XYZ file of N, CA, C and O in Angstrom:
480
model
N -19.270 6.192 1.058
C -17.896 6.436 1.474
C -17.131 5.034 1.582
O -17.760 4.151 1.739
N -15.812 5.366 1.656
C -15.004 4.024 1.768
C -14.054 4.294 3.015
O -13.470 5.425 3.071
N -13.934 3.297 3.758
C -12.965 3.480 4.879
C -11.771 2.386 4.762
O -12.156 1.271 4.299
N -10.522 2.726 4.995
C -9.431 1.926 4.814
C -8.722 1.847 6.115
O -8.456 2.923 6.687
N -8.401 0.676 6.523
C -7.694 0.456 7.825
C -6.537 -0.413 7.636
O -6.600 -1.589 7.181
N -5.312 0.099 7.780
C -4.131 -0.582 7.687
C -3.650 -1.346 8.965
O -4.072 -0.859 10.053
N -2.970 -2.402 8.825
C -2.424 -3.192 9.846
C -1.179 -3.984 9.521
O -0.812 -4.142 8.308
N -0.359 -4.431 10.472
C 0.686 -5.285 10.268
C 2.085 -4.538 10.348
O 3.040 -5.114 10.116
N 2.062 -3.232 10.603
C 3.374 -2.580 10.681
C 4.047 -2.982 12.058
O 3.510 -3.706 12.840
N 5.229 -2.503 12.217
C 6.037 -2.958 13.414
C 7.530 -2.695 13.140
O 7.927 -2.049 12.327
N 8.169 -3.293 14.085
C 9.766 -3.105 14.127
C 10.354 -4.360 13.640
O 10.030 -5.483 14.216
N 11.360 -4.357 12.660
C 11.886 -5.469 12.351
C 13.343 -5.153 11.898
O 13.750 -4.001 11.570
N 14.188 -6.229 11.906
C 15.647 -6.025 11.662
C 15.824 -6.007 10.168
O 15.075 -6.593 9.365
N 16.880 -5.348 9.751
C 17.252 -5.307 8.341
C 17.342 -6.738 7.770
O 17.921 -7.568 8.458
N 16.758 -6.880 6.515
C 16.654 -8.323 5.980
C 15.403 -9.142 6.315
O 15.308 -10.068 5.672
N 14.741 -8.531 7.190
C 13.515 -9.214 7.580
C 12.361 -8.942 6.782
O 12.480 -8.350 5.622
N 11.205 -9.508 7.228
C 9.976 -9.289 6.335
C 8.832 -8.895 7.170
O 8.738 -9.101 8.382
N 7.898 -8.155 6.494
C 6.606 -7.875 7.162
C 5.467 -7.873 6.180
O 5.799 -7.705 4.849
N 4.278 -8.191 6.545
C 3.168 -8.174 5.635
C 2.083 -7.109 6.041
O 1.517 -7.307 7.243
N 1.833 -5.938 5.266
C 0.874 -5.151 5.672
C -0.580 -5.498 4.954
O -0.571 -6.080 3.939
N -1.456 -5.324 5.734
C -2.905 -5.374 5.170
C -3.599 -4.162 5.348
O -3.413 -3.411 6.119
N -4.653 -4.142 4.363
C -5.499 -2.972 4.231
C -6.947 -3.336 4.091
O -7.284 -3.958 3.041
N -7.778 -3.157 5.031
C -9.106 -3.714 4.899
C -9.966 -2.524 4.604
O -10.093 -1.504 5.300
N -10.831 -2.627 3.520
C -11.719 -1.661 3.019
C -13.197 -2.095 3.436
O -13.542 -3.132 3.518
N -13.826 -1.011 3.804
C -15.252 -1.146 4.291
C -16.149 -0.067 3.784
O -15.538 1.008 3.336
N -17.383 -0.197 3.861
C -18.275 0.878 3.319
C -18.768 0.530 1.851
O -19.073 -0.773 1.572
N -18.696 1.494 1.084
C -19.050 1.185 -0.422
C -17.899 0.808 -1.203
O -17.530 1.301 -2.167
N -17.411 -0.484 -0.858
C -16.354 -1.066 -1.504
C -16.558 -1.417 -3.013
O -15.438 -1.536 -3.692
N -17.823 -1.419 -3.421
C -18.030 -1.880 -4.751
C -17.593 -0.651 -5.806
O -17.440 -0.969 -6.974
N -17.324 0.619 -5.230
C -16.843 1.673 -6.122
C -15.444 1.668 -6.262
O -14.853 2.445 -7.061
N -14.575 0.777 -5.509
C -13.130 0.808 -5.543
C -12.642 0.102 -6.901
O -13.226 -0.949 -7.282
N -11.873 0.682 -7.434
C -11.148 0.128 -8.641
C -9.616 -0.252 -8.115
O -9.536 -1.233 -7.414
N -8.818 0.434 -8.520
C -7.394 0.089 -8.022
C -7.017 0.427 -6.755
O -7.714 1.448 -6.105
N -6.116 -0.121 -6.149
C -5.537 0.270 -4.745
C -4.096 0.408 -4.877
O -3.390 -0.141 -5.693
N -3.547 1.145 -3.783
C -2.134 1.276 -3.886
C -1.596 1.527 -2.363
O -2.293 1.654 -1.456
N -0.264 1.395 -2.341
C 0.417 1.705 -1.179
C 1.419 2.795 -1.330
O 2.026 2.890 -2.531
N 1.432 3.758 -0.453
C 2.351 4.780 -0.334
C 3.160 4.769 0.914
O 2.736 4.193 1.955
N 4.167 5.631 1.128
C 4.959 5.688 2.432
C 5.404 7.062 2.386
O 5.697 7.937 1.479
N 5.583 7.478 3.692
C 6.194 8.809 4.095
C 7.181 8.711 5.241
O 6.811 8.275 6.227
N 8.473 8.919 4.905
C 9.477 8.885 5.972
C 9.602 10.163 6.569
O 9.220 11.202 6.084
N 10.141 10.254 7.770
C 10.325 11.615 8.523
C 11.015 12.638 7.669
O 12.153 12.313 7.094
N 10.512 13.821 7.577
C 11.066 14.888 6.805
C 11.083 14.738 5.301
O 11.693 15.613 4.591
N 10.394 13.678 4.843
C 10.319 13.519 3.335
C 8.800 13.553 2.834
O 7.944 13.383 3.642
N 8.635 13.822 1.551
C 7.232 13.686 1.010
C 6.748 12.289 0.872
O 7.539 11.308 0.822
N 5.616 12.220 0.878
C 4.915 10.891 0.639
C 5.148 10.468 -0.755
O 5.297 11.109 -1.728
N 5.630 9.136 -0.780
C 5.998 8.518 -2.178
C 5.198 7.208 -2.420
O 4.782 6.507 -1.549
N 5.103 7.005 -3.746
C 4.373 5.869 -4.335
C 5.139 4.624 -4.035
O 6.515 4.631 -4.055
N 4.569 3.509 -3.632
C 5.357 2.274 -3.399
C 4.769 1.142 -4.439
O 5.608 0.665 -5.050
N 3.339 0.962 -4.460
C 3.093 0.019 -5.300
C 1.543 0.252 -5.516
O 0.740 0.924 -4.828
N 1.013 -0.397 -6.768
C -0.416 -0.369 -7.017
C -0.887 -1.617 -7.627
O -0.079 -2.292 -8.266
N -2.147 -1.738 -7.680
C -2.772 -3.010 -8.186
C -4.228 -2.694 -8.708
O -4.736 -1.825 -8.087
N -4.392 -3.222 -9.921
C -5.805 -2.907 -10.491
C -6.975 -3.546 -9.835
O -6.754 -4.502 -9.047
N -8.084 -3.271 -10.275
C -9.272 -3.894 -9.726
C -9.385 -5.358 -9.769
O -9.768 -5.892 -8.772
N -8.865 -5.753 -10.763
C -9.031 -7.494 -11.040
C -7.773 -7.971 -10.511
O -7.551 -9.233 -10.616
N -6.675 -7.239 -10.094
C -5.485 -7.806 -9.680
C -4.582 -8.161 -10.810
O -3.341 -8.696 -10.526
N -4.827 -8.018 -11.983
C -4.083 -8.327 -13.046
C -2.967 -7.544 -13.474
O -2.111 -7.982 -14.079
N -2.921 -6.283 -12.960
C -1.888 -5.293 -13.271
C -1.415 -4.752 -12.049
O -2.120 -4.296 -11.116
N -0.085 -4.867 -11.894
C 0.522 -4.295 -10.650
C 1.835 -3.469 -11.199
O 2.323 -3.436 -12.277
N 2.233 -2.517 -10.334
C 3.322 -1.624 -10.554
C 4.009 -1.303 -9.329
O 3.326 -1.253 -8.238
N 5.357 -0.976 -9.363
C 6.111 -0.775 -8.167
C 7.117 0.313 -8.383
O 7.605 0.669 -9.512
N 7.532 0.950 -7.306
C 8.579 1.889 -7.473
C 9.876 1.128 -7.520
O 9.954 0.089 -7.133
N 10.760 1.696 -8.340
C 12.003 1.161 -8.540
C 12.727 0.640 -7.285
O 13.355 -0.356 -7.260
N 12.606 1.454 -6.201
C 13.330 1.172 -4.925
C 12.755 -0.180 -4.316
O 13.446 -0.623 -3.368
N 11.630 -0.663 -4.531
C 11.031 -1.882 -3.982
C 10.876 -2.924 -4.911
O 10.551 -3.925 -4.333
N 11.126 -2.781 -6.177
C 10.955 -3.956 -7.111
C 11.872 -5.143 -6.772
O 12.998 -4.973 -6.479
N 11.225 -6.220 -6.860
C 11.902 -7.455 -6.412
C 11.926 -7.852 -4.979
O 12.240 -8.920 -4.643
N 11.468 -6.889 -4.159
C 11.499 -6.978 -2.627
C 10.066 -6.996 -2.196
O 9.731 -7.767 -1.247
N 9.192 -6.254 -2.758
C 7.793 -6.056 -2.316
C 6.882 -6.717 -3.252
O 7.107 -6.597 -4.421
N 5.702 -7.220 -2.732
C 4.676 -7.704 -3.533
C 3.378 -7.111 -3.120
O 3.028 -7.447 -1.960
N 2.545 -6.702 -4.057
C 1.160 -6.147 -3.726
C 0.288 -7.252 -4.209
O 0.454 -7.901 -5.340
N -0.823 -7.446 -3.451
C -1.976 -8.346 -3.992
C -3.275 -8.082 -3.236
O -3.227 -7.044 -2.273
N -4.311 -8.541 -3.775
C -5.544 -8.203 -3.262
C -6.450 -9.459 -3.187
O -6.462 -10.391 -4.029
N -7.369 -9.418 -2.172
C -8.351 -10.462 -2.017
C -9.798 -9.736 -2.155
O -10.173 -9.112 -1.312
N -10.306 -9.845 -3.538
C -11.542 -9.179 -3.708
C -12.602 -9.541 -2.803
O -13.465 -8.606 -2.604
N -12.627 -10.762 -2.602
C -13.743 -11.306 -1.732
C -13.875 -10.674 -0.340
O -14.946 -10.369 0.272
N -12.635 -10.297 0.219
C -12.641 -9.839 1.569
C -12.195 -8.415 1.449
O -11.980 -7.676 2.620
N -12.246 -7.731 0.227
C -11.917 -6.228 0.210
C -10.816 -6.045 0.913
O -10.677 -4.922 1.706
N -9.617 -6.633 0.629
C -8.358 -6.449 1.331
C -7.204 -6.494 0.445
O -7.259 -7.345 -0.422
N -6.306 -5.593 0.660
C -5.076 -5.548 -0.203
C -3.881 -5.684 0.727
O -3.917 -5.286 1.850
N -2.778 -6.376 0.230
C -1.668 -6.818 1.098
C -0.423 -6.122 0.456
O -0.330 -5.978 -0.743
N 0.575 -5.910 1.246
C 1.910 -5.640 0.816
C 2.860 -6.548 1.593
O 3.117 -6.266 2.751
N 3.406 -7.429 0.871
C 4.462 -8.337 1.408
C 5.664 -7.733 1.120
O 6.199 -7.300 0.124
N 6.440 -7.386 2.154
C 7.707 -6.711 2.245
C 8.894 -7.665 2.678
O 8.890 -7.995 3.803
N 9.668 -7.917 1.817
C 10.912 -8.814 2.084
C 12.254 -8.097 1.998
O 12.164 -7.113 1.339
N 13.284 -8.615 2.510
C 14.541 -8.000 2.496
C 14.547 -6.553 2.796
O 15.084 -5.627 2.041
N 13.904 -6.374 3.904
C 13.729 -4.960 4.311
C 14.984 -4.246 4.659
O 15.901 -4.721 5.157
N 15.098 -2.909 4.373
C 16.245 -2.011 4.630
C 15.821 -0.960 5.429
O 14.807 -0.478 5.533
N 16.838 -0.338 6.185
C 16.580 0.869 6.995
C 15.855 1.920 6.364
O 15.038 2.582 6.899
N 16.206 2.020 4.990
C 15.586 3.167 4.284
C 14.048 2.902 3.920
O 13.493 3.782 3.373
N 13.637 1.701 4.268
C 12.254 1.458 4.040
C 11.362 2.041 5.233
O 10.132 1.874 5.242
N 12.016 2.419 6.260
C 11.390 3.024 7.432
C 10.457 4.071 7.191
O 10.990 5.142 6.456
N 9.155 4.090 7.410
C 8.234 5.078 7.065
C 6.922 4.670 7.489
O 6.683 3.606 8.122
N 5.897 5.575 7.511
C 4.516 5.315 7.714
C 3.979 5.066 6.429
O 4.167 5.581 5.437
N 3.335 3.818 6.296
C 2.794 3.220 5.096
C 1.347 3.408 5.086
O 0.603 3.022 5.968
N 0.804 4.073 3.909
C -0.613 4.351 3.814
C -1.274 3.485 2.663
O -0.525 3.254 1.600
N -2.435 3.010 2.888
C -3.180 2.339 1.796
C -4.028 3.457 1.236
O -4.586 4.302 1.860
N -4.311 3.130 -0.064
C -5.213 4.270 -0.786
C -5.990 3.446 -1.922
O -5.695 2.410 -2.287
N -7.123 4.080 -2.116
C -7.987 3.387 -3.136
C -8.448 4.541 -4.109
O -8.700 5.699 -3.867
N -8.676 4.097 -5.399
C -9.044 4.961 -6.447
C -10.281 4.506 -7.104
O -10.545 3.231 -6.984
N -11.038 5.374 -7.671
C -12.301 4.988 -8.226
C -12.247 4.577 -9.721
O -13.183 4.170 -10.389
N -11.019 4.574 -10.327
C -10.780 4.196 -11.680
C -9.367 3.684 -11.778
O -8.497 4.096 -11.198
N -9.314 2.739 -12.631
C -7.942 2.066 -13.045
C -7.272 2.999 -14.126
O -6.074 2.642 -14.526
N -7.927 4.100 -14.659
C -7.450 4.757 -15.794
C -6.913 6.258 -15.218
O -6.786 7.067 -15.933
N -6.744 6.272 -13.904
C -6.343 7.526 -13.344
C -5.326 7.269 -12.227
O -5.261 6.091 -11.543
N -4.502 8.166 -11.830
C -3.498 7.985 -10.795
C -3.935 8.695 -9.537
O -3.250 8.678 -8.569
N -5.129 9.215 -9.683
C -5.648 9.893 -8.541
C -6.394 9.018 -7.478
O -7.263 8.280 -7.764
N -5.999 9.179 -6.255
C -6.481 8.247 -5.223
C -7.459 9.102 -4.337
O -7.284 10.163 -4.099
N -8.518 8.435 -4.160
C -9.776 9.228 -3.579
C -9.864 8.959 -1.884
O -10.431 9.721 -1.274
N -9.463 7.843 -1.581
C -9.543 7.416 -0.152
C -8.141 6.996 0.537
O -7.373 6.206 -0.223
N -7.987 7.383 1.728
C -6.699 7.042 2.350
C -6.935 6.428 3.729
O -7.800 6.871 4.349
N -5.953 5.498 4.052
C -6.122 5.085 5.451
C -5.247 5.958 6.449
O -4.707 6.969 5.832
N -5.269 5.622 7.484
C -4.521 6.358 8.512
C -3.099 6.152 8.749
O -2.308 6.864 9.244
N -2.731 4.953 8.073
C -1.242 4.669 8.100
C -0.921 3.708 9.147
O -1.405 3.590 10.274
N 0.309 2.963 8.802
C 0.935 2.089 9.881
C 2.453 2.252 9.843
O 2.984 2.264 8.704
N 2.979 2.360 10.978
C 4.412 2.563 11.089
C 5.298 1.321 10.750
O 5.072 0.286 11.384
N 6.203 1.415 9.987
C 7.111 0.306 9.729
C 8.505 0.825 10.003
O 8.959 1.896 9.444
N 9.221 0.267 10.936
C 10.550 0.587 11.210
C 11.499 -0.604 11.171
O 11.308 -1.638 11.661
N 12.589 -0.354 10.383
C 13.616 -1.222 10.132
C 14.903 -0.863 10.713
O 15.458 0.243 10.340
N 15.327 -1.749 11.607
C 16.632 -1.395 12.292
C 17.907 -1.989 11.587
O 17.807 -3.047 11.024
N 18.915 -1.382 11.659
C 20.157 -1.821 10.983
C 20.865 -2.821 11.932
O 20.732 -2.915 13.142
């Protein structure tokens, strides 16, 4: 099994920055790609960003392109989400997820989430 624990959420003013971290533990050798998702109150969970096993490929939701950057430290089994120029509409619970293959969009493991609140 794989466990994912997010950290780094909090309250920030619009225009500010936050860096989320997701630490993986357990059978981390089975993890391929990882991703970040978010869910705002009353809305469905949505994709934010993803990164491949070797970190060479990334993809972002249009709403965060140019503002958010996903990266990973393979040695430490950690994935990061650097969020700049935050907007009130970025307010949500952010979830880290891991998948077992870079050739599927299905995520097999999820973290508990971390709250990000952006004030106007």
